[in-house]
mmCIF file of C-alpha atoms and ligand atoms in Angstrom:
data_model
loop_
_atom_site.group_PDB
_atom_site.id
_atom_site.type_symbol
_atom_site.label_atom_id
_atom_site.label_comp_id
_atom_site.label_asym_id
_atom_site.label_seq_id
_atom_site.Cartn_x
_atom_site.Cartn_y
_atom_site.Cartn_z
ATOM 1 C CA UNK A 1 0.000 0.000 0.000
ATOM 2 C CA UNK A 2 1.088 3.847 -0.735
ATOM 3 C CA UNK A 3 1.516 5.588 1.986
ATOM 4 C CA UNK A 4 -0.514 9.371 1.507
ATOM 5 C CA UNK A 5 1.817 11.993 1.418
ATOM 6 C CA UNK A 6 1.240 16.113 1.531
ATOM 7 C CA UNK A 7 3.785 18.465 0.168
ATOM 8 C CA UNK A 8 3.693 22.056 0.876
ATOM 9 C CA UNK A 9 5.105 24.485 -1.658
ATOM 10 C CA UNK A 10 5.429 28.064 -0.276
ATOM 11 C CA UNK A 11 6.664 29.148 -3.786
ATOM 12 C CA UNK A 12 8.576 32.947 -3.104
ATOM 13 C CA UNK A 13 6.838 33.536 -0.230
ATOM 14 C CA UNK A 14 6.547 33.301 3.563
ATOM 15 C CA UNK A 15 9.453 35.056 6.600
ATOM 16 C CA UNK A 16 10.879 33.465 9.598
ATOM 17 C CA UNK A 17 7.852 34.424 11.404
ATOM 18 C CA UNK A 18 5.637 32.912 9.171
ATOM 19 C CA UNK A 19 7.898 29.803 9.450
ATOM 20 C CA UNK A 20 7.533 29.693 13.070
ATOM 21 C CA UNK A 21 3.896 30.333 13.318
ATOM 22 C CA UNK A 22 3.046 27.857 10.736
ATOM 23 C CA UNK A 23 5.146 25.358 11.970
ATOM 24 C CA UNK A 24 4.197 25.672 15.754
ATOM 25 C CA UNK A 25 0.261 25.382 14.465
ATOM 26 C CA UNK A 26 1.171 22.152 12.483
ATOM 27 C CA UNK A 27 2.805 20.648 15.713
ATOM 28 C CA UNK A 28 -0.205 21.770 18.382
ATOM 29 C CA UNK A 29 -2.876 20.044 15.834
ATOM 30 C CA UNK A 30 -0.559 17.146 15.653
ATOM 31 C CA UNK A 31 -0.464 17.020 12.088
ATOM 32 C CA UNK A 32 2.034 14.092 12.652
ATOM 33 C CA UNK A 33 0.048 12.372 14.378
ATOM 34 C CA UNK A 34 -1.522 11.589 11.021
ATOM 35 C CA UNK A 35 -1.500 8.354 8.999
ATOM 36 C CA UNK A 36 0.221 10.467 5.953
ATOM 37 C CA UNK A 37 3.601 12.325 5.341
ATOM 38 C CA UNK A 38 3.569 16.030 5.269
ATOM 39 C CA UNK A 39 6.942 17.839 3.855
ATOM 40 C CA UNK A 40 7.086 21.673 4.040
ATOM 41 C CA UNK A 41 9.185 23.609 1.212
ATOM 42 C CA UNK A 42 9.979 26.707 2.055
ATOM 43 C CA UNK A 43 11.911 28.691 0.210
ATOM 44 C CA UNK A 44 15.905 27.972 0.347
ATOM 45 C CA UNK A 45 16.775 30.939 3.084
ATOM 46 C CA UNK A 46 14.167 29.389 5.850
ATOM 47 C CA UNK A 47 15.145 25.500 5.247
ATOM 48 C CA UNK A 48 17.245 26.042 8.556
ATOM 49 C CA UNK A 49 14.445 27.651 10.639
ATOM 50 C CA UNK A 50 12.043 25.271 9.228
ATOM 51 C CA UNK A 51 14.341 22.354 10.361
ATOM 52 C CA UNK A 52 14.964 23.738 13.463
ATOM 53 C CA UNK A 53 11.576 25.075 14.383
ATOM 54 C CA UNK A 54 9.826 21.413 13.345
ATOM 55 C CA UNK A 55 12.566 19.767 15.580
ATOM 56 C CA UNK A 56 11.774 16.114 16.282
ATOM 57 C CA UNK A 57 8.212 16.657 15.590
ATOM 58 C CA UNK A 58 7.992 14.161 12.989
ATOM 59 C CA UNK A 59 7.449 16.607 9.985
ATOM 60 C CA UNK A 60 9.621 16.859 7.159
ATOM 61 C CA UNK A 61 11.514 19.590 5.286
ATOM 62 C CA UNK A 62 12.231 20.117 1.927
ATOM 63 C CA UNK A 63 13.409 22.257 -1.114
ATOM 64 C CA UNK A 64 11.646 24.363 -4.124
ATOM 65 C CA UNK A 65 14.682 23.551 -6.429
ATOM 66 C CA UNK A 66 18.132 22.160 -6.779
ATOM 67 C CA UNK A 67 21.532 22.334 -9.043
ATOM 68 C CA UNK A 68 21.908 19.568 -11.143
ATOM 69 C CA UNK A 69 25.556 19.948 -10.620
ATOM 70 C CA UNK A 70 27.539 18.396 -7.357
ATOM 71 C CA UNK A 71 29.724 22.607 -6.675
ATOM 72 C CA UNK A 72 31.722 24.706 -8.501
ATOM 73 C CA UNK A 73 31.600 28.152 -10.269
ATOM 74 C CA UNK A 74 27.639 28.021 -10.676
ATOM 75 C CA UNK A 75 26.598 31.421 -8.760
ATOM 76 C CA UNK A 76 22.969 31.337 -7.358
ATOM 77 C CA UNK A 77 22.887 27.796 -7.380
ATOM 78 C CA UNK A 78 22.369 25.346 -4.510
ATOM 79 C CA UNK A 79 24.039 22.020 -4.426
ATOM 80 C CA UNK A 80 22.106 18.626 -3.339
ATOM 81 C CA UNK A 81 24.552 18.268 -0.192
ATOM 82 C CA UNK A 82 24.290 21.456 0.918
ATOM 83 C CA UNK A 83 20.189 21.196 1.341
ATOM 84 C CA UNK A 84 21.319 17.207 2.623
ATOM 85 C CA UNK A 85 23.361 19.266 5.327
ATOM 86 C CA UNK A 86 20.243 21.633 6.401
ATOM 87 C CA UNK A 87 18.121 18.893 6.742
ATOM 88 C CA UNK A 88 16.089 18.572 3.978
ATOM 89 C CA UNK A 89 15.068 15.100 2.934
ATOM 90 C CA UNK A 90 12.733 16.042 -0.224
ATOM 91 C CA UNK A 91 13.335 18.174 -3.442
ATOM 92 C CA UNK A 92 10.378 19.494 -6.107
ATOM 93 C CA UNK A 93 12.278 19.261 -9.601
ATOM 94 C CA UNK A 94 10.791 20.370 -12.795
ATOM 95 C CA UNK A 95 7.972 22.371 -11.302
ATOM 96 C CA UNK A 96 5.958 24.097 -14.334
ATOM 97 C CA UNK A 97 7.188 27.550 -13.029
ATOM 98 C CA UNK A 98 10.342 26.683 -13.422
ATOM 99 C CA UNK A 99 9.975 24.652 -16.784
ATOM 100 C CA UNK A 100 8.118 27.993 -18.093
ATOM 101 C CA UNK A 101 10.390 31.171 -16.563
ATOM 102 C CA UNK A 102 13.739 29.188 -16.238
ATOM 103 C CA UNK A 103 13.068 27.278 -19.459
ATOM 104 C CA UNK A 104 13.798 24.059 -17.861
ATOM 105 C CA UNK A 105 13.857 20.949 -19.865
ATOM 106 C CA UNK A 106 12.958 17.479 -19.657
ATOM 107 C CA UNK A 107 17.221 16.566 -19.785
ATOM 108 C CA UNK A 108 17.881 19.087 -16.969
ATOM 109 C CA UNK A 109 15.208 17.933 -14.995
ATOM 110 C CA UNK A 110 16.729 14.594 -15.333
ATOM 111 C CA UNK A 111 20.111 15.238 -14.680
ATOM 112 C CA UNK A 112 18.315 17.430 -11.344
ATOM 113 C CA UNK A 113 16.940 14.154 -10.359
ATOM 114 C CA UNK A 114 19.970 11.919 -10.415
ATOM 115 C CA UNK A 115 21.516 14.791 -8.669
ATOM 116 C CA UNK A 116 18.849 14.954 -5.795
ATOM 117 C CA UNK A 117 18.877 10.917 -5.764
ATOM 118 C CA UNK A 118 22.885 10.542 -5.402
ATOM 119 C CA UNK A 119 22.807 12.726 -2.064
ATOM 120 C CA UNK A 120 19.985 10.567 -0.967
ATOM 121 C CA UNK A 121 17.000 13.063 -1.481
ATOM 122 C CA UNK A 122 13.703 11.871 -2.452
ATOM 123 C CA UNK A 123 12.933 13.625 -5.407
ATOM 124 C CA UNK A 124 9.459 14.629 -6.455
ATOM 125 C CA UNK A 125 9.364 15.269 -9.959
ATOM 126 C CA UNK A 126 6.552 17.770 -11.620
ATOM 127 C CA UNK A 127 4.597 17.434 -14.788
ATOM 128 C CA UNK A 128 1.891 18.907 -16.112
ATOM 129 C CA UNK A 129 0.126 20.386 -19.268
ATOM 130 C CA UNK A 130 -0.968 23.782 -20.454
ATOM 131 C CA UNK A 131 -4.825 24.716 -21.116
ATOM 132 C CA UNK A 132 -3.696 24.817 -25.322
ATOM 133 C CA UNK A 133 -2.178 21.348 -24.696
ATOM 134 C CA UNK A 134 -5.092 19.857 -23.182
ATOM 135 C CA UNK A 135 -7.681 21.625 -25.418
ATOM 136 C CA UNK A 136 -5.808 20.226 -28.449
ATOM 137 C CA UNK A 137 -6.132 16.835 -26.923
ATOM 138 C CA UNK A 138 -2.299 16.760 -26.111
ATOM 139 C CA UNK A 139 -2.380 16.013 -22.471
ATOM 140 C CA UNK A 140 -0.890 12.108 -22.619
ATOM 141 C CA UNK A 141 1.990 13.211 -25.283
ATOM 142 C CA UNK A 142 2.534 15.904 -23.315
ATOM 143 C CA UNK A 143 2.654 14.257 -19.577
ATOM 144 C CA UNK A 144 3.727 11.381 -21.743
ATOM 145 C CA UNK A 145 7.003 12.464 -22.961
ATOM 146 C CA UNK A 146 7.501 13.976 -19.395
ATOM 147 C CA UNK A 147 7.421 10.895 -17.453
ATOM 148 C CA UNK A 148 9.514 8.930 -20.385
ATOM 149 C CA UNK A 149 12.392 11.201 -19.727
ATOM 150 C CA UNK A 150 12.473 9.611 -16.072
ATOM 151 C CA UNK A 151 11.446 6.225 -17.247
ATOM 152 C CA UNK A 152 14.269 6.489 -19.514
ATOM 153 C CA UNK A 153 17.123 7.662 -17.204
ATOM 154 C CA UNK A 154 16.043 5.854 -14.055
ATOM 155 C CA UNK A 155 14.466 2.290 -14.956
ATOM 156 C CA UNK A 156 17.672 0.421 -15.188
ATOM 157 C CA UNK A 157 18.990 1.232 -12.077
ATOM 158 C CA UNK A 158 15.887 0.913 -10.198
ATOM 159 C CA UNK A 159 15.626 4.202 -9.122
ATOM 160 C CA UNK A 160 12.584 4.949 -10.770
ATOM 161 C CA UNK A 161 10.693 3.277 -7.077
ATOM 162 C CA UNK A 162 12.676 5.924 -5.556
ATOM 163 C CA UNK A 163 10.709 8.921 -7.493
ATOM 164 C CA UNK A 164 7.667 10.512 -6.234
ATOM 165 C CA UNK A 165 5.324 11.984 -9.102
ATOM 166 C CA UNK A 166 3.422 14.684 -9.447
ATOM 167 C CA UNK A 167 1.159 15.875 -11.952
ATOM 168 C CA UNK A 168 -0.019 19.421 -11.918
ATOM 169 C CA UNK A 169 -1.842 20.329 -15.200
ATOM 170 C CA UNK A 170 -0.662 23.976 -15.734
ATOM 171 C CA UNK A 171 -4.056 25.219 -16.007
ATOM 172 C CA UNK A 172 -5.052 24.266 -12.522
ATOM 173 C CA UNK A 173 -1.793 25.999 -11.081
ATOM 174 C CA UNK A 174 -2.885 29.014 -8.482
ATOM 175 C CA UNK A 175 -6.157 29.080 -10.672
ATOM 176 C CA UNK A 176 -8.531 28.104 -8.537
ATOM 177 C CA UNK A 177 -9.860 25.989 -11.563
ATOM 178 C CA UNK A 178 -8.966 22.105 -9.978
ATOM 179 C CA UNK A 179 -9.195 19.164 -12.565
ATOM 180 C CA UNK A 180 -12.276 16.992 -11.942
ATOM 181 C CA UNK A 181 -11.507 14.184 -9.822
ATOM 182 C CA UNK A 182 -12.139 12.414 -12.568
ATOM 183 C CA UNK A 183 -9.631 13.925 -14.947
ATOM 184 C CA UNK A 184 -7.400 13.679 -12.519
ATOM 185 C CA UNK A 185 -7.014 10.106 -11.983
ATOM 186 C CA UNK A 186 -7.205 9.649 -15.826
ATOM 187 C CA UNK A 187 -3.797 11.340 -15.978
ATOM 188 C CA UNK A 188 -2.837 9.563 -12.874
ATOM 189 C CA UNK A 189 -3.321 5.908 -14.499
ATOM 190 C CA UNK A 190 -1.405 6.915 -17.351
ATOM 191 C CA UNK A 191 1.193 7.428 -15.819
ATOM 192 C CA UNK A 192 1.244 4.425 -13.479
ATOM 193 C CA UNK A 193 0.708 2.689 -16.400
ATOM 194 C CA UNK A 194 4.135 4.292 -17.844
ATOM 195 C CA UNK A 195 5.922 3.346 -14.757
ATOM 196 C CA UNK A 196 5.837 -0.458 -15.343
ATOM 197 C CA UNK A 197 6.622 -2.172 -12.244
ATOM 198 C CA UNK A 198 7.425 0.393 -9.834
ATOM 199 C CA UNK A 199 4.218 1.941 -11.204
ATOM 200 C CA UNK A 200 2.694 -0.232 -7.619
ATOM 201 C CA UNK A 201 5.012 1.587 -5.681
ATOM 202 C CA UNK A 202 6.035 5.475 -6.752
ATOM 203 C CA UNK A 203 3.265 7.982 -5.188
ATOM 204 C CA UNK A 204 1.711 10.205 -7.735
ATOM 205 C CA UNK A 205 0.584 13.374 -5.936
ATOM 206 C CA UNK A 206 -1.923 15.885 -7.745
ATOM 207 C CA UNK A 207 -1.350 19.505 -7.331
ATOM 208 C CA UNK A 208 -3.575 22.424 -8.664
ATOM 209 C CA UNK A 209 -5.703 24.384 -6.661
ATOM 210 C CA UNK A 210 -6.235 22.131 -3.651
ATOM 211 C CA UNK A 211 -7.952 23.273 -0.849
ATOM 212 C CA UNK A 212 -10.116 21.670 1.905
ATOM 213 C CA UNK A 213 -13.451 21.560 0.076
ATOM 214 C CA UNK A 214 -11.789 19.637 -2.642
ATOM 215 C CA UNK A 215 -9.296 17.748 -1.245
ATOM 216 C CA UNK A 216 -10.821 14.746 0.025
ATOM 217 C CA UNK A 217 -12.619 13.972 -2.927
ATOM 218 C CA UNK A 218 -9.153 14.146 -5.411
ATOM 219 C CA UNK A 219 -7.112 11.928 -2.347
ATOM 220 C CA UNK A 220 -9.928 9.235 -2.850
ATOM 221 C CA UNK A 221 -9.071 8.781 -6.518
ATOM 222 C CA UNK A 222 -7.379 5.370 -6.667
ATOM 223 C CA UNK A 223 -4.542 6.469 -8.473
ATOM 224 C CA UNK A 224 -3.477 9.548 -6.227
ATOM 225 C CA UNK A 225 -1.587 9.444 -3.961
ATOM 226 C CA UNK A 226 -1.919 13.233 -1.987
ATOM 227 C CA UNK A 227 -0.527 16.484 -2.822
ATOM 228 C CA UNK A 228 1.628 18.933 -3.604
ATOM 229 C CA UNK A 229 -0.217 22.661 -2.427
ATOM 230 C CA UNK A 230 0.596 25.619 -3.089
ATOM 231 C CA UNK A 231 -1.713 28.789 -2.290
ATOM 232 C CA UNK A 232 -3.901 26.863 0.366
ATOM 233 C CA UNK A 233 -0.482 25.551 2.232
ATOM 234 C CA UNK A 234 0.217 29.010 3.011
ATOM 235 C CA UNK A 235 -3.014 29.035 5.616
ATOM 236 C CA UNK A 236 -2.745 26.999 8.646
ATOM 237 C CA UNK A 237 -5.868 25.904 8.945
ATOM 238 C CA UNK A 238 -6.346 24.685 5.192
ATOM 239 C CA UNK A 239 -3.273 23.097 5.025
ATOM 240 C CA UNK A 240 -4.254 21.272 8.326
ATOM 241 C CA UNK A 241 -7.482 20.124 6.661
ATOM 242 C CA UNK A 242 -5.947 18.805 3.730
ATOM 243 C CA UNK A 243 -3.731 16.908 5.417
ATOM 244 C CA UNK A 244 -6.120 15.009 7.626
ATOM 245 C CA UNK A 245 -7.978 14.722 4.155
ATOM 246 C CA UNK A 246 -5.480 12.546 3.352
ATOM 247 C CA UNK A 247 -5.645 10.796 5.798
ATOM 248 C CA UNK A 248 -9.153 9.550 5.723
ATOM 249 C CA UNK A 249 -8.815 7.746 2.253
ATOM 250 C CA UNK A 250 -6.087 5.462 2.555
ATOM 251 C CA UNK A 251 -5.041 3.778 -0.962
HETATM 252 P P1 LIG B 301 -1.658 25.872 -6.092
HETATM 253 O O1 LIG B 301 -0.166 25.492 -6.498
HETATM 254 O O2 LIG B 301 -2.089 24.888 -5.018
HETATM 255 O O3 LIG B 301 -1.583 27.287 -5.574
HETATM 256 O O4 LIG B 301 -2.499 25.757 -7.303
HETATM 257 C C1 LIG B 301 0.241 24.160 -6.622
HETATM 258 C C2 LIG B 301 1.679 24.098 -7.069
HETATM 259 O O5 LIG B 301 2.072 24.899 -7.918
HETATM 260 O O6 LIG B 301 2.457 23.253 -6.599
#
C-alpha cells in the first residue's frame, strides 16, 4: 500500500515568522500524528528555521529547487549536499514555473533528479500540461514524454521506485480551476501505467488548486496518492485540513 503523502510548496513567499507560526500550528494540531507524510518547502533561506523550528516533531523539510551539478563556479545555485546538510530530505524538480520562466527541460530535470537521488533526497518530480495542450487533446503526449524522460534515465537502475510523481496540469496551477476528480485520476493511471513495475510503488501526488473543500474527494481517486499545495499551504488551517484529508482515504 502507498503511503498518503502532503507536500507544501510556499513558492517565493513566507518570513521566519511565518515559518515559526506555521510550523508551531502544524505541531499543536498534531499534524504528525496523522497516517500520511507532510513535507514543508519553504523557500531555500528558511530551510534552517524550518528544520529547526519542526525539531523532532515528525514533519519533514524540503526544497523548491536544486543544481543539477555536485559545486563549482555556478553562482545562485544550490548544491544537493548542501540542502542534505540543512536537513532537507525532499526536493520538487521540474515544477511548471520553473519549466516555463527558467526554461527548464525534460534533460535538466533529469540530470536534477539523479543529482537529488545521489545525495539521498527523495525527489518529487513535476509534470503537467498547459490549457492549449489539453484543449488540443495533447495532455498524454505531453505528460507522456515527461514521465519517459524519467522512465528512460532511471528504470535500469531501479531508481525509478525511488521517485515521487506529481502531476499538476498547468491550467489548474494558483487558478482556482482544480481538474475533476475524474480527470485527474485519468492522468494519474497513465502514468502508473508508464511506470511499469514500480508503477505499484512510486506515489503520484496531484497539485492544482487544492484546498479543503476539494481535497478529500481528489485523495480518494485510486490512483493519487496526496498532494503537492501551493496557495492553500500558506493558511494553517487549510493546510491542516488537507492533510487530515489525506488521511481519511487510505489507498
Ligand atoms: P496551487 O499550487 O495549489 O496554488 O495551485 C500548486 C503548485 O504549484 O504546486
Amino acid at each position: 500500500m502507498r503511503s498518503k503523502l502532503v507536500v507544501a510548496n510556499w513558492k517565493m513567499n513566507g518570513s521566519t515568522s511565518f515559518a515559526s507560526s506555521i510550523t508551531s500550528d502544524l505541531i499543536s494540531e498534531k499534524v504528525a500524528d496523522l497516517n500520511v507524510g507532510a513535507v514543508l518547502c519553504p523557500p531555500f533561506p528558511y530551510l534552517q528555521a524550518v528544520k529547526s523550528f519542526l525539531e523532532e516533531s515528525g514533519l519533514d523539510v524540503g526544497a523548491q529547487d536544486v543544481s543539477s551539478q555536485a559545486s563549482g563556479a555556478y553562482t545562485g545555485e544550490v548544491s544537493a549536499d548542501m540542502l542534505v546538510e540543512l536537513g532537507a530530505k525532499w526536493v520538487i524538480i521540474g515544477h511548471s514555473e520553473r519549466r516555463a520562466y527558467h526554461n527548464e527541460t525534460d534533460e535538466l530535470v533529469v540530470a536534477k533528479t539523479r543529482m537529488a537521488l545521489s545525495a539521498g533526497l527523495t525527489p518529487i518530480c513535476c509534470v503537467g500540461e498547459t490549457l492549449d495542450q489539453r484543449n488540443a487533446d495533447k495532455t498524454e503526449e505531453v505528460v507522456g514524454a515527461q514521465i519517459n524522460a524519467l522512465v528512460e534515465a532511471f528504470s535500469a537502475t531501479g531508481q525509478i521506485s525511488d521517485l515521487v510523481i506529481a502531476y499538476e496540469p498547468v491550467w489548474a496551477i494558483g487558478t482556482g480551476m482544480t481538474a475533476t476528480p475524474d480527470q485527474a485520476q485519468g492522468v494519474h493511471k497513465f502514468i502508473r501505467g508508464l511506470l511499469g513495475e514500480a508503477g505499484a510503488s512510486v506515489s503520484i501526488l496531484y497539485g492544482g488548486s487544492v484546498k479543503p473543500g476539494n481535497a478529500a474527494e481528489l485523495f480518494g481517486q485510486p490512483d493519487i496518492d496526496g498532494g503537492l499545495i501551493g496557495g492553500a499551504s500558506l493558511v494553517s488551517q487549510d493546510f491542516i485540513e488537507i492533510c487530515r484529508a489525506a488521511d481519511v482515504t487510505e489507498s
